[in-house]
Amino acid sequence: MRILITNDDGVNSSGIMATKKAVEDLGEIQVVGPATQQSGIGHALTLFEPVRVTATNLADGSEAYAVSGTPTDSVIIGIYELACEKPDLVISGINIGENLGMSELTTSGTIGAAMEAAVHGVPALAVSLEVSRGDIKFHDGHVDIDFSHAQKILHRVAKRILDRGLPEGVDFLNLNIPSSPENDKIKLTRLGKRMYKIHIQKRRDPRGRPYYWIDGDPVEDDDEGTDVHTLRSQGFPTLTPISLDCTSQMHTMKEWLD
């Protein structure tokens, strides 16, 4: 089995190293990740400048590849340029910070990488670890986090995908793991509405011109059965099946158009 590992926190992130350790007994591992922090880049693709790839080494001395572009770039180059054969599984993570709700489908680079793998017919898993400290979510490099529980959950789900494939109609999975788990039971969930309540900070530079920081406060709860509620209110790992087909119900649209 061949496993391609990527992320959006950068190839030197502790999370990508934790992912490699979690699944290295399941197959041949190749690590291809962005050279720098790419959180919030979503499913972006680099089109107007060259993408460069540099061989590097992870903390354990093993080889990896640093890509100058986005997580999506990393997946494409990993599958079509660096891999000898198409991988059997792409894992994006372990992301430092949870990725919950509908809004993260378009903003999360972690999910964007898994989505890109699915576009090319490769089973994919996005995996994120809830953290209590907001200052480490966008750190570029090593952070001191205990990944042991997340690694155990990740291993179980990755092995299930490799053994059974994904169910029909499921293109990739979004796995979120609580920082303080109640137990190891994984709950199937649907996407919540959103993960953050957006607020904008307006400031002025030394010349008096306004500039803005887009920020947000975490949504603490959502409807029962959503990933937000299950992770944040119940403390369970959540697994959300995602389909690439975002087409809404056609019959309602036909009535509206007529």
PDB file of C-alpha atoms in Angstrom:
ATOM      1  CA  MET A   1       0.000   0.000   0.000  1.00  0.00           C
ATOM      2  CA  ARG A   2       1.188   3.530  -0.837  1.00  0.00           C
ATOM      3  CA  ILE A   3       0.248   6.482   1.369  1.00  0.00           C
ATOM      4  CA  LEU A   4       0.838  10.118   0.439  1.00  0.00           C
ATOM      5  CA  ILE A   5       0.896  12.499   3.417  1.00  0.00           C
ATOM      6  CA  THR A   6       0.447  16.250   3.105  1.00  0.00           C
ATOM      7  CA  ASN A   7      -0.920  19.135   5.195  1.00  0.00           C
ATOM      8  CA  ASP A   8      -1.471  22.889   5.271  1.00  0.00           C
ATOM      9  CA  ASP A   9       0.669  23.706   8.325  1.00  0.00           C
ATOM     10  CA  GLY A  10       3.891  23.201   6.383  1.00  0.00           C
ATOM     11  CA  VAL A  11       6.133  20.213   5.821  1.00  0.00           C
ATOM     12  CA  ASN A  12       8.049  20.932   9.051  1.00  0.00           C
ATOM     13  CA  SER A  13       4.927  20.844  11.220  1.00  0.00           C
ATOM     14  CA  SER A  14       4.794  18.480  14.165  1.00  0.00           C
ATOM     15  CA  GLY A  15       1.435  17.270  12.861  1.00  0.00           C
ATOM     16  CA  ILE A  16       2.833  15.873   9.628  1.00  0.00           C
ATOM     17  CA  MET A  17       5.509  14.024  11.578  1.00  0.00           C
ATOM     18  CA  ALA A  18       2.849  12.613  13.912  1.00  0.00           C
ATOM     19  CA  THR A  19       0.835  11.427  10.906  1.00  0.00           C
ATOM     20  CA  LYS A  20       3.831   9.619   9.448  1.00  0.00           C
ATOM     21  CA  LYS A  21       4.500   7.831  12.732  1.00  0.00           C
ATOM     22  CA  ALA A  22       0.818   6.887  13.064  1.00  0.00           C
ATOM     23  CA  VAL A  23       0.545   5.065   9.728  1.00  0.00           C
ATOM     24  CA  GLU A  24       4.058   4.005   8.776  1.00  0.00           C
ATOM     25  CA  ASP A  25       3.219   0.385   9.534  1.00  0.00           C
ATOM     26  CA  LEU A  26       0.377   0.450   6.982  1.00  0.00           C
ATOM     27  CA  GLY A  27       2.410   0.918   3.827  1.00  0.00           C
ATOM     28  CA  GLU A  28       5.018   2.844   1.893  1.00  0.00           C
ATOM     29  CA  ILE A  29       4.991   6.484   2.997  1.00  0.00           C
ATOM     30  CA  GLN A  30       5.732   9.590   0.945  1.00  0.00           C
ATOM     31  CA  VAL A  31       5.539  13.068   2.496  1.00  0.00           C
ATOM     32  CA  VAL A  32       4.898  16.050   0.220  1.00  0.00           C
ATOM     33  CA  GLY A  33       3.816  19.276   1.898  1.00  0.00           C
ATOM     34  CA  PRO A  34       3.889  23.038   1.527  1.00  0.00           C
ATOM     35  CA  ALA A  35       7.207  24.659   2.361  1.00  0.00           C
ATOM     36  CA  THR A  36       5.451  27.219   4.595  1.00  0.00           C
ATOM     37  CA  GLN A  37       2.281  27.670   6.631  1.00  0.00           C
ATOM     38  CA  GLN A  38      -0.796  27.636   4.340  1.00  0.00           C
ATOM     39  CA  SER A  39      -3.733  27.616   6.758  1.00  0.00           C
ATOM     40  CA  GLY A  40      -6.881  29.178   5.314  1.00  0.00           C
ATOM     41  CA  ILE A  41      -5.722  28.785   1.701  1.00  0.00           C
ATOM     42  CA  GLY A  42      -8.554  26.368   0.962  1.00  0.00           C
ATOM     43  CA  HIS A  43      -8.484  24.575  -2.379  1.00  0.00           C
ATOM     44  CA  ALA A  44      -6.277  27.162  -4.085  1.00  0.00           C
ATOM     45  CA  LEU A  45      -4.029  26.206  -6.998  1.00  0.00           C
ATOM     46  CA  THR A  46      -0.888  28.106  -8.040  1.00  0.00           C
ATOM     47  CA  LEU A  47      -1.204  29.225 -11.666  1.00  0.00           C
ATOM     48  CA  PHE A  48       0.693  32.503 -12.066  1.00  0.00           C
ATOM     49  CA  GLU A  49       4.134  31.595 -10.768  1.00  0.00           C
ATOM     50  CA  PRO A  50       6.348  28.502 -10.904  1.00  0.00           C
ATOM     51  CA  VAL A  51       6.047  25.844  -8.219  1.00  0.00           C
ATOM     52  CA  ARG A  52       9.365  24.609  -6.877  1.00  0.00           C
ATOM     53  CA  VAL A  53      10.008  21.337  -5.068  1.00  0.00           C
ATOM     54  CA  THR A  54      12.900  20.859  -2.655  1.00  0.00           C
ATOM     55  CA  ALA A  55      13.995  17.611  -1.043  1.00  0.00           C
ATOM     56  CA  THR A  56      14.232  17.968   2.718  1.00  0.00           C
ATOM     57  CA  ASN A  57      14.362  15.819   5.851  1.00  0.00           C
ATOM     58  CA  LEU A  58      11.834  15.403   8.617  1.00  0.00           C
ATOM     59  CA  ALA A  59      12.729  15.343  12.306  1.00  0.00           C
ATOM     60  CA  ASP A  60      13.339  11.571  12.158  1.00  0.00           C
ATOM     61  CA  GLY A  61      15.781  11.961   9.253  1.00  0.00           C
ATOM     62  CA  SER A  62      13.422  10.545   6.620  1.00  0.00           C
ATOM     63  CA  GLU A  63      13.070  12.258   3.245  1.00  0.00           C
ATOM     64  CA  ALA A  64      10.205  14.567   2.415  1.00  0.00           C
ATOM     65  CA  TYR A  65       9.444  17.138  -0.266  1.00  0.00           C
ATOM     66  CA  ALA A  66       8.744  20.815   0.369  1.00  0.00           C
ATOM     67  CA  VAL A  67       6.517  22.463  -2.245  1.00  0.00           C
ATOM     68  CA  SER A  68       6.607  26.236  -2.696  1.00  0.00           C
ATOM     69  CA  GLY A  69       2.853  26.401  -3.340  1.00  0.00           C
ATOM     70  CA  THR A  70      -0.387  25.299  -1.717  1.00  0.00           C
ATOM     71  CA  PRO A  71      -1.632  22.005  -0.251  1.00  0.00           C
ATOM     72  CA  THR A  72      -3.471  21.402  -3.535  1.00  0.00           C
ATOM     73  CA  ASP A  73      -0.218  21.917  -5.450  1.00  0.00           C
ATOM     74  CA  SER A  74       1.458  19.431  -3.114  1.00  0.00           C
ATOM     75  CA  VAL A  75      -1.149  16.746  -3.810  1.00  0.00           C
ATOM     76  CA  ILE A  76      -0.986  17.207  -7.583  1.00  0.00           C
ATOM     77  CA  ILE A  77       2.821  17.142  -7.663  1.00  0.00           C
ATOM     78  CA  GLY A  78       2.891  14.236  -5.222  1.00  0.00           C
ATOM     79  CA  ILE A  79       0.514  12.119  -7.292  1.00  0.00           C
ATOM     80  CA  TYR A  80       1.676  12.970 -10.803  1.00  0.00           C
ATOM     81  CA  GLU A  81       5.358  13.818 -10.452  1.00  0.00           C
ATOM     82  CA  LEU A  82       6.950  12.370  -7.324  1.00  0.00           C
ATOM     83  CA  ALA A  83       5.081   9.104  -6.824  1.00  0.00           C
ATOM     84  CA  CYS A  84       6.043   6.065  -8.880  1.00  0.00           C
ATOM     85  CA  GLU A  85       2.400   4.928  -8.792  1.00  0.00           C
ATOM     86  CA  LYS A  86      -0.860   6.561  -7.768  1.00  0.00           C
ATOM     87  CA  PRO A  87      -1.215   6.296  -3.975  1.00  0.00           C
ATOM     88  CA  ASP A  88      -3.849   4.125  -2.351  1.00  0.00           C
ATOM     89  CA  LEU A  89      -4.574   6.799   0.249  1.00  0.00           C
ATOM     90  CA  VAL A  90      -3.877  10.494   0.768  1.00  0.00           C
ATOM     91  CA  ILE A  91      -3.851  11.778   4.351  1.00  0.00           C
ATOM     92  CA  SER A  92      -3.931  15.512   4.986  1.00  0.00           C
ATOM     93  CA  GLY A  93      -2.870  16.421   8.538  1.00  0.00           C
ATOM     94  CA  ILE A  94      -2.678  16.060  11.423  1.00  0.00           C
ATOM     95  CA  ASN A  95      -3.818  19.676  11.366  1.00  0.00           C
ATOM     96  CA  ILE A  96      -3.205  21.685  14.509  1.00  0.00           C
ATOM     97  CA  GLY A  97      -6.700  22.970  15.160  1.00  0.00           C
ATOM     98  CA  GLU A  98     -10.079  21.450  14.325  1.00  0.00           C
ATOM     99  CA  ASN A  99     -11.816  21.836  10.944  1.00  0.00           C
ATOM    100  CA  LEU A 100     -15.572  21.734  11.510  1.00  0.00           C
ATOM    101  CA  GLY A 101     -18.663  22.877   9.671  1.00  0.00           C
ATOM    102  CA  MET A 102     -19.557  23.849   6.140  1.00  0.00           C
ATOM    103  CA  SER A 103     -17.351  26.916   5.991  1.00  0.00           C
ATOM    104  CA  GLU A 104     -14.187  24.854   6.426  1.00  0.00           C
ATOM    105  CA  LEU A 105     -14.885  22.969   3.192  1.00  0.00           C
ATOM    106  CA  THR A 106     -13.832  26.038   1.232  1.00  0.00           C
ATOM    107  CA  THR A 107     -11.360  27.717   3.579  1.00  0.00           C
ATOM    108  CA  SER A 108      -9.357  24.872   5.117  1.00  0.00           C
ATOM    109  CA  GLY A 109      -6.169  23.926   3.298  1.00  0.00           C
ATOM    110  CA  THR A 110      -6.255  20.604   5.143  1.00  0.00           C
ATOM    111  CA  ILE A 111      -9.631  19.767   3.634  1.00  0.00           C
ATOM    112  CA  GLY A 112      -8.641  21.321   0.307  1.00  0.00           C
ATOM    113  CA  ALA A 113      -5.779  18.838  -0.044  1.00  0.00           C
ATOM    114  CA  ALA A 114      -8.040  15.865   0.698  1.00  0.00           C
ATOM    115  CA  MET A 115     -10.604  17.197  -1.735  1.00  0.00           C
ATOM    116  CA  GLU A 116      -7.974  17.486  -4.474  1.00  0.00           C
ATOM    117  CA  ALA A 117      -6.929  13.873  -3.952  1.00  0.00           C
ATOM    118  CA  ALA A 118     -10.575  12.822  -4.257  1.00  0.00           C
ATOM    119  CA  VAL A 119     -10.883  14.774  -7.517  1.00  0.00           C
ATOM    120  CA  HIS A 120      -8.182  12.485  -8.921  1.00  0.00           C
ATOM    121  CA  GLY A 121      -9.859   9.323  -7.719  1.00  0.00           C
ATOM    122  CA  VAL A 122      -7.694   8.683  -4.666  1.00  0.00           C
ATOM    123  CA  PRO A 123      -9.374   7.888  -1.327  1.00  0.00           C
ATOM    124  CA  ALA A 124      -8.522  10.679   1.084  1.00  0.00           C
ATOM    125  CA  LEU A 125      -8.717  11.568   4.751  1.00  0.00           C
ATOM    126  CA  ALA A 126      -8.440  15.032   6.299  1.00  0.00           C
ATOM    127  CA  VAL A 127      -7.555  14.820   9.984  1.00  0.00           C
ATOM    128  CA  SER A 128      -7.458  17.635  12.527  1.00  0.00           C
ATOM    129  CA  LEU A 129      -6.763  17.856  16.260  1.00  0.00           C
ATOM    130  CA  GLU A 130      -8.660  20.295  18.469  1.00  0.00           C
ATOM    131  CA  VAL A 131      -6.335  22.513  20.485  1.00  0.00           C
ATOM    132  CA  SER A 132      -7.116  24.812  23.396  1.00  0.00           C
ATOM    133  CA  ARG A 133      -4.412  27.367  22.607  1.00  0.00           C
ATOM    134  CA  GLY A 134      -5.243  29.616  19.668  1.00  0.00           C
ATOM    135  CA  ASP A 135      -1.681  30.921  19.346  1.00  0.00           C
ATOM    136  CA  ILE A 136      -0.321  27.600  18.075  1.00  0.00           C
ATOM    137  CA  LYS A 137      -2.903  27.015  15.330  1.00  0.00           C
ATOM    138  CA  PHE A 138      -0.913  28.948  12.758  1.00  0.00           C
ATOM    139  CA  HIS A 139       2.587  28.152  13.966  1.00  0.00           C
ATOM    140  CA  ASP A 140       5.113  27.225  11.281  1.00  0.00           C
ATOM    141  CA  GLY A 141       7.233  24.366  12.603  1.00  0.00           C
ATOM    142  CA  HIS A 142       7.432  22.288  15.780  1.00  0.00           C
ATOM    143  CA  VAL A 143       4.845  22.644  18.529  1.00  0.00           C
ATOM    144  CA  ASP A 144       4.780  20.728  21.794  1.00  0.00           C
ATOM    145  CA  ILE A 145       1.492  18.795  21.551  1.00  0.00           C
ATOM    146  CA  ASP A 146       0.554  15.277  22.630  1.00  0.00           C
ATOM    147  CA  PHE A 147      -0.586  13.594  19.410  1.00  0.00           C
ATOM    148  CA  SER A 148      -0.815  10.076  20.870  1.00  0.00           C
ATOM    149  CA  HIS A 149      -4.600   9.828  21.027  1.00  0.00           C
ATOM    150  CA  ALA A 150      -5.023  11.439  17.606  1.00  0.00           C
ATOM    151  CA  GLN A 151      -2.488   9.001  16.153  1.00  0.00           C
ATOM    152  CA  LYS A 152      -4.421   6.031  17.529  1.00  0.00           C
ATOM    153  CA  ILE A 153      -7.710   7.253  16.032  1.00  0.00           C
ATOM    154  CA  LEU A 154      -6.022   8.160  12.738  1.00  0.00           C
ATOM    155  CA  HIS A 155      -4.428   4.717  12.444  1.00  0.00           C
ATOM    156  CA  ARG A 156      -7.787   3.013  12.943  1.00  0.00           C
ATOM    157  CA  VAL A 157      -9.549   5.063  10.264  1.00  0.00           C
ATOM    158  CA  ALA A 158      -6.673   4.901   7.766  1.00  0.00           C
ATOM    159  CA  LYS A 159      -6.474   1.114   8.117  1.00  0.00           C
ATOM    160  CA  ARG A 160     -10.214   0.823   7.551  1.00  0.00           C
ATOM    161  CA  ILE A 161      -9.946   2.848   4.327  1.00  0.00           C
ATOM    162  CA  LEU A 162      -7.038   0.757   3.056  1.00  0.00           C
ATOM    163  CA  ASP A 163      -8.791  -2.507   3.966  1.00  0.00           C
ATOM    164  CA  ARG A 164     -12.270  -1.678   2.680  1.00  0.00           C
ATOM    165  CA  GLY A 165     -12.032   1.435   0.541  1.00  0.00           C
ATOM    166  CA  LEU A 166     -14.586   4.214   0.949  1.00  0.00           C
ATOM    167  CA  PRO A 167     -18.327   3.508   0.776  1.00  0.00           C
ATOM    168  CA  GLU A 168     -20.108   4.258  -2.477  1.00  0.00           C
ATOM    169  CA  GLY A 169     -20.929   7.942  -2.791  1.00  0.00           C
ATOM    170  CA  VAL A 170     -18.246   9.007  -0.311  1.00  0.00           C
ATOM    171  CA  ASP A 171     -15.241  10.748  -1.880  1.00  0.00           C
ATOM    172  CA  PHE A 172     -13.256  11.632   1.248  1.00  0.00           C
ATOM    173  CA  LEU A 173     -13.571  11.775   5.024  1.00  0.00           C
ATOM    174  CA  ASN A 174     -13.118  14.610   7.488  1.00  0.00           C
ATOM    175  CA  LEU A 175     -11.873  13.401  10.881  1.00  0.00           C
ATOM    176  CA  ASN A 176     -11.722  15.687  13.909  1.00  0.00           C
ATOM    177  CA  ILE A 177     -10.301  14.601  17.245  1.00  0.00           C
ATOM    178  CA  PRO A 178     -10.982  16.398  20.556  1.00  0.00           C
ATOM    179  CA  SER A 179      -8.124  17.667  22.682  1.00  0.00           C
ATOM    180  CA  SER A 180      -9.634  16.042  25.781  1.00  0.00           C
ATOM    181  CA  PRO A 181     -11.492  12.961  24.533  1.00  0.00           C
ATOM    182  CA  GLU A 182     -14.196  11.287  26.566  1.00  0.00           C
ATOM    183  CA  ASN A 183     -13.288   7.939  24.966  1.00  0.00           C
ATOM    184  CA  ASP A 184     -12.110   6.379  21.683  1.00  0.00           C
ATOM    185  CA  LYS A 185     -15.551   5.956  20.126  1.00  0.00           C
ATOM    186  CA  ILE A 186     -15.792   7.656  16.733  1.00  0.00           C
ATOM    187  CA  LYS A 187     -19.171   9.173  15.879  1.00  0.00           C
ATOM    188  CA  LEU A 188     -20.442   9.688  12.342  1.00  0.00           C
ATOM    189  CA  THR A 189     -21.593  13.271  11.910  1.00  0.00           C
ATOM    190  CA  ARG A 190     -22.866  15.753   9.367  1.00  0.00           C
ATOM    191  CA  LEU A 191     -21.341  19.162   8.806  1.00  0.00           C
ATOM    192  CA  GLY A 192     -22.354  21.916  11.179  1.00  0.00           C
ATOM    193  CA  LYS A 193     -23.295  25.365   9.918  1.00  0.00           C
ATOM    194  CA  ARG A 194     -20.025  27.093  10.742  1.00  0.00           C
ATOM    195  CA  MET A 195     -17.077  26.950  13.107  1.00  0.00           C
ATOM    196  CA  TYR A 196     -16.550  30.652  13.808  1.00  0.00           C
ATOM    197  CA  LYS A 197     -18.596  33.775  14.370  1.00  0.00           C
ATOM    198  CA  ILE A 198     -16.823  36.278  12.143  1.00  0.00           C
ATOM    199  CA  HIS A 199     -15.784  39.656  13.434  1.00  0.00           C
ATOM    200  CA  ILE A 200     -13.532  42.223  11.791  1.00  0.00           C
ATOM    201  CA  GLN A 201     -10.976  44.360  13.574  1.00  0.00           C
ATOM    202  CA  LYS A 202     -10.436  47.748  11.979  1.00  0.00           C
ATOM    203  CA  ARG A 203      -7.166  49.512  12.701  1.00  0.00           C
ATOM    204  CA  ARG A 204      -5.136  52.352  11.248  1.00  0.00           C
ATOM    205  CA  ASP A 205      -1.553  52.368  10.092  1.00  0.00           C
ATOM    206  CA  PRO A 206       0.910  55.155  11.058  1.00  0.00           C
ATOM    207  CA  ARG A 207      -0.310  57.207   8.090  1.00  0.00           C
ATOM    208  CA  GLY A 208      -3.927  57.023   9.167  1.00  0.00           C
ATOM    209  CA  ARG A 209      -5.075  54.587   6.511  1.00  0.00           C
ATOM    210  CA  PRO A 210      -7.463  51.843   7.645  1.00  0.00           C
ATOM    211  CA  TYR A 211      -6.606  48.160   7.507  1.00  0.00           C
ATOM    212  CA  TYR A 212      -8.484  45.094   8.713  1.00  0.00           C
ATOM    213  CA  TRP A 213      -7.946  41.792  10.480  1.00  0.00           C
ATOM    214  CA  ILE A 214     -10.525  39.105   9.745  1.00  0.00           C
ATOM    215  CA  ASP A 215     -10.987  37.116  12.923  1.00  0.00           C
ATOM    216  CA  GLY A 216     -13.609  35.002  14.638  1.00  0.00           C
ATOM    217  CA  ASP A 217     -14.798  33.503  17.900  1.00  0.00           C
ATOM    218  CA  PRO A 218     -15.440  29.748  17.981  1.00  0.00           C
ATOM    219  CA  VAL A 219     -19.043  28.584  17.755  1.00  0.00           C
ATOM    220  CA  GLU A 220     -19.410  26.532  20.917  1.00  0.00           C
ATOM    221  CA  ASP A 221     -22.363  24.383  19.859  1.00  0.00           C
ATOM    222  CA  ASP A 222     -24.633  23.429  16.969  1.00  0.00           C
ATOM    223  CA  ASP A 223     -27.494  21.034  16.289  1.00  0.00           C
ATOM    224  CA  GLU A 224     -27.288  17.488  17.587  1.00  0.00           C
ATOM    225  CA  GLY A 225     -25.609  15.185  15.091  1.00  0.00           C
ATOM    226  CA  THR A 226     -23.303  17.851  13.688  1.00  0.00           C
ATOM    227  CA  ASP A 227     -19.542  17.711  13.905  1.00  0.00           C
ATOM    228  CA  VAL A 228     -19.488  20.953  15.915  1.00  0.00           C
ATOM    229  CA  HIS A 229     -21.874  19.611  18.591  1.00  0.00           C
ATOM    230  CA  THR A 230     -20.327  16.145  18.761  1.00  0.00           C
ATOM    231  CA  LEU A 231     -16.751  17.389  19.149  1.00  0.00           C
ATOM    232  CA  ARG A 232     -17.242  20.467  21.297  1.00  0.00           C
ATOM    233  CA  SER A 233     -20.216  19.519  23.465  1.00  0.00           C
ATOM    234  CA  GLN A 234     -19.858  15.742  23.687  1.00  0.00           C
ATOM    235  CA  GLY A 235     -16.087  15.314  23.378  1.00  0.00           C
ATOM    236  CA  PHE A 236     -16.146  12.542  20.768  1.00  0.00           C
ATOM    237  CA  PRO A 237     -13.995  12.180  17.654  1.00  0.00           C
ATOM    238  CA  THR A 238     -16.103  12.982  14.594  1.00  0.00           C
ATOM    239  CA  LEU A 239     -15.993  11.406  11.150  1.00  0.00           C
ATOM    240  CA  THR A 240     -17.887  13.195   8.395  1.00  0.00           C
ATOM    241  CA  PRO A 241     -18.325  11.630   4.942  1.00  0.00           C
ATOM    242  CA  ILE A 242     -17.989  14.167   2.126  1.00  0.00           C
ATOM    243  CA  SER A 243     -19.097  13.957  -1.501  1.00  0.00           C
ATOM    244  CA  LEU A 244     -17.608  16.089  -4.258  1.00  0.00           C
ATOM    245  CA  ASP A 245     -21.025  16.494  -5.850  1.00  0.00           C
ATOM    246  CA  CYS A 246     -22.341  19.727  -4.364  1.00  0.00           C
ATOM    247  CA  THR A 247     -25.342  19.859  -6.678  1.00  0.00           C
ATOM    248  CA  SER A 248     -28.480  20.849  -4.806  1.00  0.00           C
ATOM    249  CA  GLN A 249     -31.908  19.299  -5.369  1.00  0.00           C
ATOM    250  CA  MET A 250     -32.746  19.662  -9.040  1.00  0.00           C
ATOM    251  CA  HIS A 251     -36.530  19.366  -8.737  1.00  0.00           C
ATOM    252  CA  THR A 252     -36.796  22.422  -6.497  1.00  0.00           C
ATOM    253  CA  MET A 253     -34.659  24.404  -8.909  1.00  0.00           C
ATOM    254  CA  LYS A 254     -36.829  23.364 -11.838  1.00  0.00           C
ATOM    255  CA  GLU A 255     -39.945  24.593 -10.075  1.00  0.00           C
ATOM    256  CA  TRP A 256     -38.200  27.853  -9.226  1.00  0.00           C
ATOM    257  CA  LEU A 257     -37.025  28.374 -12.821  1.00  0.00           C
ATOM    258  CA  ASP A 258     -40.425  27.543 -14.345  1.00  0.00           C
TER     259      ASP A 258
END
